[in-house]
Amino acid sequence: MTYAEALKYTMEALKPMDLSMPGLEARELVAYASASCGTQIRRDDVVKLGALEAPNDIRECLDDLLERRLRGEPLAYIIGEWDFYGITLEVNPDVLIPRQDTEIVVEKALTLLRDARSPRILDLCCGSGAIGIALLAHIPGATGVFADISAGALRVCRKNIETQGLAARTQIITLDALEPAPDGIGHFDLIACNPPYISSDEMLTLPVDVSGFEPHDALYGGYDGLNFYRAISTGFYRVIRPGGCIIFECGAYQGFEVSELLKKAGYEAITRYLDYNKMERAVSARVPMR
């Protein structure tokens, strides 16, 4: 089987899924199958290799991967990594898969920190560490604290931090974001948080690749999806330095409610942002100068 034949075989097998980017997924699977069979190639090289013979057992490797994908398992979990804001992160079912929607949080956080020389950042509900790692990668003088309640998520986060060479600038802690900020955590110039925000009703309608594979504790935000916003907006207010900011990811129809919670908690300069698909996706606010 040549690489061209392997790619065609994979795309045909994926047709029943009606994927938005079948070519990309097929290239990822062929590259991963090739690596599993002992020949490392990049996703973008699959097409270039065309007539070159693939490893002898690539068909068997592909069949195993395709069986998993056709059951609904996300591609990111199958290949064990995903790209986010120009960084490749390790992922597994202990963490949510980083999504392009979340990149707007990083983009706006970088704007909020544009005048800060050595900001201290808290990535709260950090999961894989995607947001905090992206921020530290783009702000050489920044330091970060990564916090999550999940031991599995923190293991993934630690691995990603080490892979990106950021260990010297980070601290990783176990923390329940529904409880007030613990004493001794220090103060921050920015808190960035992508909390669980799916409501009870929305949990019932999630697609199978989310509901069947991604961690429910990282998805469910309470009956109305706002439990974490309520707790964090008040419980972490005191650890943001005067003039410092908080930025949340939120659901497409939660921006107003999150803004009102921040206003009630005493924040100012509350701003809502659209993601790259023109859906409301983030809210930021500033702690007043005292």
PDB file of C-alpha atoms in Angstrom:
ATOM      1  CA  MET A   1       0.000   0.000   0.000  1.00  0.00           C
ATOM      2  CA  THR A   2       1.407   3.403  -0.966  1.00  0.00           C
ATOM      3  CA  TYR A   3       0.797   6.526   1.083  1.00  0.00           C
ATOM      4  CA  ALA A   4      -1.621   7.739  -1.592  1.00  0.00           C
ATOM      5  CA  GLU A   5      -3.577   4.497  -1.308  1.00  0.00           C
ATOM      6  CA  ALA A   6      -3.524   4.678   2.488  1.00  0.00           C
ATOM      7  CA  LEU A   7      -4.881   8.225   2.365  1.00  0.00           C
ATOM      8  CA  LYS A   8      -7.633   7.270  -0.071  1.00  0.00           C
ATOM      9  CA  TYR A   9      -8.540   4.224   2.026  1.00  0.00           C
ATOM     10  CA  THR A  10      -8.786   6.349   5.172  1.00  0.00           C
ATOM     11  CA  MET A  11     -10.901   9.067   3.566  1.00  0.00           C
ATOM     12  CA  GLU A  12     -13.341   6.477   2.204  1.00  0.00           C
ATOM     13  CA  ALA A  13     -13.660   4.910   5.648  1.00  0.00           C
ATOM     14  CA  LEU A  14     -14.366   8.297   7.246  1.00  0.00           C
ATOM     15  CA  LYS A  15     -17.127   9.288   4.806  1.00  0.00           C
ATOM     16  CA  PRO A  16     -20.026   8.044   7.003  1.00  0.00           C
ATOM     17  CA  MET A  17     -18.970  10.541   9.705  1.00  0.00           C
ATOM     18  CA  ASP A  18     -19.577  13.551   7.428  1.00  0.00           C
ATOM     19  CA  LEU A  19     -16.607  15.363   8.966  1.00  0.00           C
ATOM     20  CA  SER A  20     -15.967  19.056   8.428  1.00  0.00           C
ATOM     21  CA  MET A  21     -12.286  18.447   7.587  1.00  0.00           C
ATOM     22  CA  PRO A  22     -11.999  14.830   6.411  1.00  0.00           C
ATOM     23  CA  GLY A  23      -8.747  15.418   4.537  1.00  0.00           C
ATOM     24  CA  LEU A  24      -7.023  16.791   7.622  1.00  0.00           C
ATOM     25  CA  GLU A  25      -8.250  13.924   9.781  1.00  0.00           C
ATOM     26  CA  ALA A  26      -7.200  11.355   7.191  1.00  0.00           C
ATOM     27  CA  ARG A  27      -3.697  12.812   6.971  1.00  0.00           C
ATOM     28  CA  GLU A  28      -3.403  12.828  10.761  1.00  0.00           C
ATOM     29  CA  LEU A  29      -4.466   9.185  10.975  1.00  0.00           C
ATOM     30  CA  VAL A  30      -2.154   8.030   8.182  1.00  0.00           C
ATOM     31  CA  ALA A  31       0.799   9.858   9.746  1.00  0.00           C
ATOM     32  CA  TYR A  32       0.019   8.416  13.171  1.00  0.00           C
ATOM     33  CA  ALA A  33      -0.427   4.906  11.765  1.00  0.00           C
ATOM     34  CA  SER A  34       2.879   5.217   9.936  1.00  0.00           C
ATOM     35  CA  ALA A  35       4.625   6.263  13.142  1.00  0.00           C
ATOM     36  CA  SER A  36       2.989   3.347  15.002  1.00  0.00           C
ATOM     37  CA  CYS A  37       4.499   1.071  12.354  1.00  0.00           C
ATOM     38  CA  GLY A  38       7.967   2.533  12.823  1.00  0.00           C
ATOM     39  CA  THR A  39       8.160   5.233  10.135  1.00  0.00           C
ATOM     40  CA  GLN A  40       7.872   8.802  11.416  1.00  0.00           C
ATOM     41  CA  ILE A  41       6.305  11.246   8.978  1.00  0.00           C
ATOM     42  CA  ARG A  42       4.535  14.552   9.417  1.00  0.00           C
ATOM     43  CA  ARG A  43       0.869  15.023   8.677  1.00  0.00           C
ATOM     44  CA  ASP A  44       1.645  17.533   5.963  1.00  0.00           C
ATOM     45  CA  ASP A  45       4.024  15.104   4.253  1.00  0.00           C
ATOM     46  CA  VAL A  46       1.419  12.384   3.644  1.00  0.00           C
ATOM     47  CA  VAL A  47       0.304  13.827   0.297  1.00  0.00           C
ATOM     48  CA  LYS A  48       3.878  14.573  -0.810  1.00  0.00           C
ATOM     49  CA  LEU A  49       4.915  10.960  -0.195  1.00  0.00           C
ATOM     50  CA  GLY A  50       2.138   9.785  -2.564  1.00  0.00           C
ATOM     51  CA  ALA A  51       3.594   6.861  -4.518  1.00  0.00           C
ATOM     52  CA  LEU A  52       6.108   5.904  -1.808  1.00  0.00           C
ATOM     53  CA  GLU A  53       5.422   2.546  -0.188  1.00  0.00           C
ATOM     54  CA  ALA A  54       4.028   2.824   3.337  1.00  0.00           C
ATOM     55  CA  PRO A  55       5.069   0.345   6.060  1.00  0.00           C
ATOM     56  CA  ASN A  56       3.837  -3.189   5.402  1.00  0.00           C
ATOM     57  CA  ASP A  57       1.437  -3.277   8.351  1.00  0.00           C
ATOM     58  CA  ILE A  58      -0.014   0.236   7.967  1.00  0.00           C
ATOM     59  CA  ARG A  59      -3.387  -1.173   6.853  1.00  0.00           C
ATOM     60  CA  GLU A  60      -3.748  -3.054  10.141  1.00  0.00           C
ATOM     61  CA  CYS A  61      -2.725   0.027  12.125  1.00  0.00           C
ATOM     62  CA  LEU A  62      -5.198   2.167  10.202  1.00  0.00           C
ATOM     63  CA  ASP A  63      -8.042  -0.286  10.762  1.00  0.00           C
ATOM     64  CA  ASP A  64      -7.486  -0.111  14.530  1.00  0.00           C
ATOM     65  CA  LEU A  65      -7.463   3.695  14.477  1.00  0.00           C
ATOM     66  CA  LEU A  66     -10.478   3.942  12.182  1.00  0.00           C
ATOM     67  CA  GLU A  67     -12.491   1.621  14.398  1.00  0.00           C
ATOM     68  CA  ARG A  68     -11.909   3.985  17.296  1.00  0.00           C
ATOM     69  CA  ARG A  69     -12.699   7.090  15.244  1.00  0.00           C
ATOM     70  CA  LEU A  70     -15.885   5.600  13.789  1.00  0.00           C
ATOM     71  CA  ARG A  71     -17.082   4.889  17.332  1.00  0.00           C
ATOM     72  CA  GLY A  72     -16.872   8.625  17.920  1.00  0.00           C
ATOM     73  CA  GLU A  73     -13.574   8.870  19.797  1.00  0.00           C
ATOM     74  CA  PRO A  74     -12.087  12.307  19.112  1.00  0.00           C
ATOM     75  CA  LEU A  75      -9.115  12.433  16.811  1.00  0.00           C
ATOM     76  CA  ALA A  76      -7.105  14.345  19.436  1.00  0.00           C
ATOM     77  CA  TYR A  77      -7.401  11.488  21.925  1.00  0.00           C
ATOM     78  CA  ILE A  78      -6.482   8.925  19.283  1.00  0.00           C
ATOM     79  CA  ILE A  79      -3.253  10.667  18.284  1.00  0.00           C
ATOM     80  CA  GLY A  80      -2.615  11.990  21.819  1.00  0.00           C
ATOM     81  CA  GLU A  81      -1.967  15.615  20.932  1.00  0.00           C
ATOM     82  CA  TRP A  82      -3.599  18.749  19.575  1.00  0.00           C
ATOM     83  CA  ASP A  83      -2.495  22.159  18.344  1.00  0.00           C
ATOM     84  CA  PHE A  84      -3.529  25.318  20.167  1.00  0.00           C
ATOM     85  CA  TYR A  85      -2.351  28.864  19.447  1.00  0.00           C
ATOM     86  CA  GLY A  86       0.683  27.561  17.583  1.00  0.00           C
ATOM     87  CA  ILE A  87       1.663  25.083  20.311  1.00  0.00           C
ATOM     88  CA  THR A  88       1.299  21.304  20.201  1.00  0.00           C
ATOM     89  CA  LEU A  89      -0.085  19.956  23.483  1.00  0.00           C
ATOM     90  CA  GLU A  90      -0.418  16.450  24.831  1.00  0.00           C
ATOM     91  CA  VAL A  91      -4.044  15.510  25.538  1.00  0.00           C
ATOM     92  CA  ASN A  92      -5.866  12.478  26.890  1.00  0.00           C
ATOM     93  CA  PRO A  93      -9.345  11.840  28.337  1.00  0.00           C
ATOM     94  CA  ASP A  94      -8.318  13.496  31.627  1.00  0.00           C
ATOM     95  CA  VAL A  95      -8.514  16.894  29.923  1.00  0.00           C
ATOM     96  CA  LEU A  96     -10.739  18.729  27.473  1.00  0.00           C
ATOM     97  CA  ILE A  97      -9.425  19.008  23.945  1.00  0.00           C
ATOM     98  CA  PRO A  98      -8.195  22.592  23.373  1.00  0.00           C
ATOM     99  CA  ARG A  99     -10.442  24.316  20.852  1.00  0.00           C
ATOM    100  CA  GLN A 100      -9.891  27.172  18.473  1.00  0.00           C
ATOM    101  CA  ASP A 101     -12.781  28.997  20.180  1.00  0.00           C
ATOM    102  CA  THR A 102     -10.604  29.307  23.290  1.00  0.00           C
ATOM    103  CA  GLU A 103      -7.799  31.045  21.390  1.00  0.00           C
ATOM    104  CA  ILE A 104      -9.739  34.313  21.673  1.00  0.00           C
ATOM    105  CA  VAL A 105      -9.151  34.136  25.456  1.00  0.00           C
ATOM    106  CA  VAL A 106      -5.399  34.040  24.858  1.00  0.00           C
ATOM    107  CA  GLU A 107      -5.531  36.810  22.255  1.00  0.00           C
ATOM    108  CA  LYS A 108      -7.475  39.172  24.524  1.00  0.00           C
ATOM    109  CA  ALA A 109      -5.437  38.251  27.597  1.00  0.00           C
ATOM    110  CA  LEU A 110      -2.268  39.205  25.735  1.00  0.00           C
ATOM    111  CA  THR A 111      -3.862  42.569  24.967  1.00  0.00           C
ATOM    112  CA  LEU A 112      -4.807  43.053  28.622  1.00  0.00           C
ATOM    113  CA  LEU A 113      -1.199  42.334  29.619  1.00  0.00           C
ATOM    114  CA  ARG A 114       0.492  44.339  26.858  1.00  0.00           C
ATOM    115  CA  ASP A 115       1.928  46.907  29.296  1.00  0.00           C
ATOM    116  CA  ALA A 116       2.939  44.432  31.997  1.00  0.00           C
ATOM    117  CA  ARG A 117       6.658  43.659  32.222  1.00  0.00           C
ATOM    118  CA  SER A 118       6.682  40.552  34.424  1.00  0.00           C
ATOM    119  CA  PRO A 119       3.057  39.627  35.005  1.00  0.00           C
ATOM    120  CA  ARG A 120       2.020  36.841  37.355  1.00  0.00           C
ATOM    121  CA  ILE A 121      -0.752  34.767  35.795  1.00  0.00           C
ATOM    122  CA  LEU A 122      -3.155  32.194  37.223  1.00  0.00           C
ATOM    123  CA  ASP A 123      -4.551  29.627  34.781  1.00  0.00           C
ATOM    124  CA  LEU A 124      -7.552  28.498  36.816  1.00  0.00           C
ATOM    125  CA  CYS A 125      -9.289  25.231  35.862  1.00  0.00           C
ATOM    126  CA  CYS A 126      -6.198  24.774  33.731  1.00  0.00           C
ATOM    127  CA  GLY A 127      -6.821  21.296  32.269  1.00  0.00           C
ATOM    128  CA  SER A 128      -4.069  20.665  29.730  1.00  0.00           C
ATOM    129  CA  GLY A 129      -2.584  24.082  30.534  1.00  0.00           C
ATOM    130  CA  ALA A 130      -3.378  25.403  27.068  1.00  0.00           C
ATOM    131  CA  ILE A 131      -4.237  28.991  28.011  1.00  0.00           C
ATOM    132  CA  GLY A 132      -1.454  29.544  30.530  1.00  0.00           C
ATOM    133  CA  ILE A 133       1.208  27.881  28.406  1.00  0.00           C
ATOM    134  CA  ALA A 134       0.259  29.996  25.388  1.00  0.00           C
ATOM    135  CA  LEU A 135       0.453  33.150  27.505  1.00  0.00           C
ATOM    136  CA  LEU A 136       3.852  32.291  28.995  1.00  0.00           C
ATOM    137  CA  ALA A 137       5.163  31.359  25.556  1.00  0.00           C
ATOM    138  CA  HIS A 138       4.260  34.839  24.277  1.00  0.00           C
ATOM    139  CA  ILE A 139       5.319  36.834  27.379  1.00  0.00           C
ATOM    140  CA  PRO A 140       8.931  35.914  28.183  1.00  0.00           C
ATOM    141  CA  GLY A 141       8.901  37.714  31.535  1.00  0.00           C
ATOM    142  CA  ALA A 142       5.680  36.165  32.808  1.00  0.00           C
ATOM    143  CA  THR A 143       5.330  33.555  35.529  1.00  0.00           C
ATOM    144  CA  GLY A 144       2.322  31.309  35.970  1.00  0.00           C
ATOM    145  CA  VAL A 145       0.402  29.252  38.479  1.00  0.00           C
ATOM    146  CA  PHE A 146      -1.605  26.382  36.999  1.00  0.00           C
ATOM    147  CA  ALA A 147      -4.490  25.137  39.128  1.00  0.00           C
ATOM    148  CA  ASP A 148      -7.037  22.362  38.759  1.00  0.00           C
ATOM    149  CA  ILE A 149      -8.891  19.960  41.041  1.00  0.00           C
ATOM    150  CA  SER A 150      -8.172  16.967  38.790  1.00  0.00           C
ATOM    151  CA  ALA A 151      -4.959  15.049  39.479  1.00  0.00           C
ATOM    152  CA  GLY A 152      -5.110  13.577  35.982  1.00  0.00           C
ATOM    153  CA  ALA A 153      -5.408  17.009  34.401  1.00  0.00           C
ATOM    154  CA  LEU A 154      -2.466  18.304  36.414  1.00  0.00           C
ATOM    155  CA  ARG A 155      -0.311  15.396  35.235  1.00  0.00           C
ATOM    156  CA  VAL A 156      -1.072  16.325  31.618  1.00  0.00           C
ATOM    157  CA  CYS A 157      -0.498  20.001  32.370  1.00  0.00           C
ATOM    158  CA  ARG A 158       2.874  19.285  33.980  1.00  0.00           C
ATOM    159  CA  LYS A 159       3.992  17.251  30.967  1.00  0.00           C
ATOM    160  CA  ASN A 160       3.007  20.052  28.578  1.00  0.00           C
ATOM    161  CA  ILE A 161       4.799  22.663  30.669  1.00  0.00           C
ATOM    162  CA  GLU A 162       7.964  20.564  30.686  1.00  0.00           C
ATOM    163  CA  THR A 163       7.751  19.875  26.948  1.00  0.00           C
ATOM    164  CA  GLN A 164       7.490  23.597  26.259  1.00  0.00           C
ATOM    165  CA  GLY A 165      10.482  24.352  28.504  1.00  0.00           C
ATOM    166  CA  LEU A 166       8.478  26.474  30.943  1.00  0.00           C
ATOM    167  CA  ALA A 167       8.956  24.582  34.206  1.00  0.00           C
ATOM    168  CA  ALA A 168      11.232  27.234  35.724  1.00  0.00           C
ATOM    169  CA  ARG A 169       8.498  29.866  35.395  1.00  0.00           C
ATOM    170  CA  THR A 170       5.562  27.848  36.691  1.00  0.00           C
ATOM    171  CA  GLN A 171       3.925  26.395  39.754  1.00  0.00           C
ATOM    172  CA  ILE A 172       1.274  23.670  39.660  1.00  0.00           C
ATOM    173  CA  ILE A 173      -1.260  23.338  42.470  1.00  0.00           C
ATOM    174  CA  THR A 174      -4.383  21.363  43.285  1.00  0.00           C
ATOM    175  CA  LEU A 175      -7.262  23.767  43.831  1.00  0.00           C
ATOM    176  CA  ASP A 176     -11.065  23.673  43.926  1.00  0.00           C
ATOM    177  CA  ALA A 177     -12.238  26.740  42.011  1.00  0.00           C
ATOM    178  CA  LEU A 178     -15.637  26.556  43.712  1.00  0.00           C
ATOM    179  CA  GLU A 179     -13.943  27.430  47.011  1.00  0.00           C
ATOM    180  CA  PRO A 180     -12.443  30.848  47.836  1.00  0.00           C
ATOM    181  CA  ALA A 181      -8.830  31.389  46.846  1.00  0.00           C
ATOM    182  CA  PRO A 182      -6.600  29.776  49.478  1.00  0.00           C
ATOM    183  CA  ASP A 183      -4.345  31.816  51.730  1.00  0.00           C
ATOM    184  CA  GLY A 184      -0.778  31.958  50.532  1.00  0.00           C
ATOM    185  CA  ILE A 185      -1.555  31.730  46.824  1.00  0.00           C
ATOM    186  CA  GLY A 186      -0.307  35.278  46.323  1.00  0.00           C
ATOM    187  CA  HIS A 187      -1.601  37.951  43.977  1.00  0.00           C
ATOM    188  CA  PHE A 188      -1.982  38.003  40.218  1.00  0.00           C
ATOM    189  CA  ASP A 189      -1.965  40.496  37.389  1.00  0.00           C
ATOM    190  CA  LEU A 190      -4.318  38.239  35.444  1.00  0.00           C
ATOM    191  CA  ILE A 191      -6.542  35.263  36.098  1.00  0.00           C
ATOM    192  CA  ALA A 192      -7.485  33.349  32.955  1.00  0.00           C
ATOM    193  CA  CYS A 193     -10.162  30.717  33.323  1.00  0.00           C
ATOM    194  CA  ASN A 194     -12.044  28.348  31.057  1.00  0.00           C
ATOM    195  CA  PRO A 195     -14.343  26.826  33.668  1.00  0.00           C
ATOM    196  CA  PRO A 196     -16.964  24.100  33.290  1.00  0.00           C
ATOM    197  CA  TYR A 197     -19.988  25.969  31.916  1.00  0.00           C
ATOM    198  CA  ILE A 198     -22.381  23.457  30.338  1.00  0.00           C
ATOM    199  CA  SER A 199     -25.866  23.552  31.884  1.00  0.00           C
ATOM    200  CA  SER A 200     -27.969  20.536  32.863  1.00  0.00           C
ATOM    201  CA  ASP A 201     -30.109  20.814  29.733  1.00  0.00           C
ATOM    202  CA  GLU A 202     -27.086  21.255  27.460  1.00  0.00           C
ATOM    203  CA  MET A 203     -25.387  18.189  28.940  1.00  0.00           C
ATOM    204  CA  LEU A 204     -28.238  16.108  27.521  1.00  0.00           C
ATOM    205  CA  THR A 205     -27.656  17.346  23.978  1.00  0.00           C
ATOM    206  CA  LEU A 206     -23.855  17.172  23.698  1.00  0.00           C
ATOM    207  CA  PRO A 207     -22.513  15.287  20.661  1.00  0.00           C
ATOM    208  CA  VAL A 208     -21.224  11.784  21.365  1.00  0.00           C
ATOM    209  CA  ASP A 209     -17.584  12.713  20.764  1.00  0.00           C
ATOM    210  CA  VAL A 210     -17.911  15.117  23.714  1.00  0.00           C
ATOM    211  CA  SER A 211     -20.356  13.352  26.049  1.00  0.00           C
ATOM    212  CA  GLY A 212     -18.844   9.916  25.516  1.00  0.00           C
ATOM    213  CA  PHE A 213     -15.170  10.810  25.826  1.00  0.00           C
ATOM    214  CA  GLU A 214     -14.360  14.199  27.365  1.00  0.00           C
ATOM    215  CA  PRO A 215     -14.318  14.549  31.188  1.00  0.00           C
ATOM    216  CA  HIS A 216     -17.759  15.501  32.487  1.00  0.00           C
ATOM    217  CA  ASP A 217     -16.296  17.291  35.516  1.00  0.00           C
ATOM    218  CA  ALA A 218     -14.604  19.707  33.118  1.00  0.00           C
ATOM    219  CA  LEU A 219     -17.864  20.338  31.267  1.00  0.00           C
ATOM    220  CA  TYR A 220     -20.721  20.567  33.796  1.00  0.00           C
ATOM    221  CA  GLY A 221     -21.165  24.004  35.322  1.00  0.00           C
ATOM    222  CA  GLY A 222     -24.289  23.383  37.378  1.00  0.00           C
ATOM    223  CA  TYR A 223     -27.990  23.654  36.604  1.00  0.00           C
ATOM    224  CA  ASP A 224     -27.631  26.912  34.647  1.00  0.00           C
ATOM    225  CA  GLY A 225     -23.937  26.508  33.816  1.00  0.00           C
ATOM    226  CA  LEU A 226     -22.914  29.499  35.955  1.00  0.00           C
ATOM    227  CA  ASN A 227     -21.724  27.890  39.218  1.00  0.00           C
ATOM    228  CA  PHE A 228     -18.038  28.510  38.582  1.00  0.00           C
ATOM    229  CA  TYR A 229     -18.534  32.118  37.475  1.00  0.00           C
ATOM    230  CA  ARG A 230     -20.433  32.843  40.681  1.00  0.00           C
ATOM    231  CA  ALA A 231     -17.770  31.277  42.865  1.00  0.00           C
ATOM    232  CA  ILE A 232     -14.681  32.619  41.098  1.00  0.00           C
ATOM    233  CA  SER A 233     -15.863  36.204  40.547  1.00  0.00           C
ATOM    234  CA  THR A 234     -16.194  36.658  44.321  1.00  0.00           C
ATOM    235  CA  GLY A 235     -13.831  34.036  45.722  1.00  0.00           C
ATOM    236  CA  PHE A 236     -10.781  35.125  43.723  1.00  0.00           C
ATOM    237  CA  TYR A 237     -11.392  38.881  43.646  1.00  0.00           C
ATOM    238  CA  ARG A 238      -9.009  39.525  46.558  1.00  0.00           C
ATOM    239  CA  VAL A 239      -6.041  37.810  44.877  1.00  0.00           C
ATOM    240  CA  ILE A 240      -6.124  40.031  41.782  1.00  0.00           C
ATOM    241  CA  ARG A 241      -3.884  43.054  42.149  1.00  0.00           C
ATOM    242  CA  PRO A 242      -5.520  46.496  41.873  1.00  0.00           C
ATOM    243  CA  GLY A 243      -5.743  47.220  38.178  1.00  0.00           C
ATOM    244  CA  GLY A 244      -5.360  43.521  37.401  1.00  0.00           C
ATOM    245  CA  CYS A 245      -7.789  41.556  35.271  1.00  0.00           C
ATOM    246  CA  ILE A 246      -9.782  38.397  35.022  1.00  0.00           C
ATOM    247  CA  ILE A 247     -10.854  36.824  31.742  1.00  0.00           C
ATOM    248  CA  PHE A 248     -13.322  33.971  31.379  1.00  0.00           C
ATOM    249  CA  GLU A 249     -14.302  31.785  28.500  1.00  0.00           C
ATOM    250  CA  CYS A 250     -18.075  31.405  28.453  1.00  0.00           C
ATOM    251  CA  GLY A 251     -20.830  29.741  26.500  1.00  0.00           C
ATOM    252  CA  ALA A 252     -22.230  31.462  23.432  1.00  0.00           C
ATOM    253  CA  TYR A 253     -25.264  32.776  25.343  1.00  0.00           C
ATOM    254  CA  GLN A 254     -23.749  33.391  28.779  1.00  0.00           C
ATOM    255  CA  GLY A 255     -21.926  36.669  28.220  1.00  0.00           C
ATOM    256  CA  PHE A 256     -24.601  38.887  29.757  1.00  0.00           C
ATOM    257  CA  GLU A 257     -25.017  36.727  32.867  1.00  0.00           C
ATOM    258  CA  VAL A 258     -21.267  36.477  33.416  1.00  0.00           C
ATOM    259  CA  SER A 259     -20.920  40.234  32.971  1.00  0.00           C
ATOM    260  CA  GLU A 260     -23.623  40.866  35.565  1.00  0.00           C
ATOM    261  CA  LEU A 261     -21.920  38.556  38.067  1.00  0.00           C
ATOM    262  CA  LEU A 262     -18.643  40.411  37.593  1.00  0.00           C
ATOM    263  CA  LYS A 263     -20.338  43.776  37.959  1.00  0.00           C
ATOM    264  CA  LYS A 264     -22.046  42.657  41.161  1.00  0.00           C
ATOM    265  CA  ALA A 265     -18.713  41.449  42.550  1.00  0.00           C
ATOM    266  CA  GLY A 266     -17.188  44.925  42.078  1.00  0.00           C
ATOM    267  CA  TYR A 267     -15.213  44.654  38.840  1.00  0.00           C
ATOM    268  CA  GLU A 268     -15.082  47.429  36.255  1.00  0.00           C
ATOM    269  CA  ALA A 269     -14.241  47.759  32.530  1.00  0.00           C
ATOM    270  CA  ILE A 270     -16.292  44.648  31.786  1.00  0.00           C
ATOM    271  CA  THR A 271     -15.922  43.642  28.144  1.00  0.00           C
ATOM    272  CA  ARG A 272     -17.444  40.829  26.080  1.00  0.00           C
ATOM    273  CA  TYR A 273     -15.714  39.288  23.079  1.00  0.00           C
ATOM    274  CA  LEU A 274     -16.708  37.267  20.024  1.00  0.00           C
ATOM    275  CA  ASP A 275     -14.689  34.257  18.921  1.00  0.00           C
ATOM    276  CA  TYR A 276     -13.474  33.714  15.351  1.00  0.00           C
ATOM    277  CA  ASN A 277     -16.872  32.262  14.438  1.00  0.00           C
ATOM    278  CA  LYS A 278     -18.610  35.458  15.599  1.00  0.00           C
ATOM    279  CA  MET A 279     -20.070  33.754  18.680  1.00  0.00           C
ATOM    280  CA  GLU A 280     -19.784  35.361  22.097  1.00  0.00           C
ATOM    281  CA  ARG A 281     -16.984  33.479  23.838  1.00  0.00           C
ATOM    282  CA  ALA A 282     -15.175  35.514  26.486  1.00  0.00           C
ATOM    283  CA  VAL A 283     -15.658  38.177  29.145  1.00  0.00           C
ATOM    284  CA  SER A 284     -12.951  40.232  30.833  1.00  0.00           C
ATOM    285  CA  ALA A 285     -13.052  42.663  33.741  1.00  0.00           C
ATOM    286  CA  ARG A 286     -10.659  44.734  35.827  1.00  0.00           C
ATOM    287  CA  VAL A 287     -10.267  45.158  39.569  1.00  0.00           C
ATOM    288  CA  PRO A 288     -10.443  48.891  40.389  1.00  0.00           C
ATOM    289  CA  MET A 289      -7.345  50.726  41.564  1.00  0.00           C
ATOM    290  CA  ARG A 290      -7.612  51.222  45.296  1.00  0.00           C
TER     291      ARG A 290
END
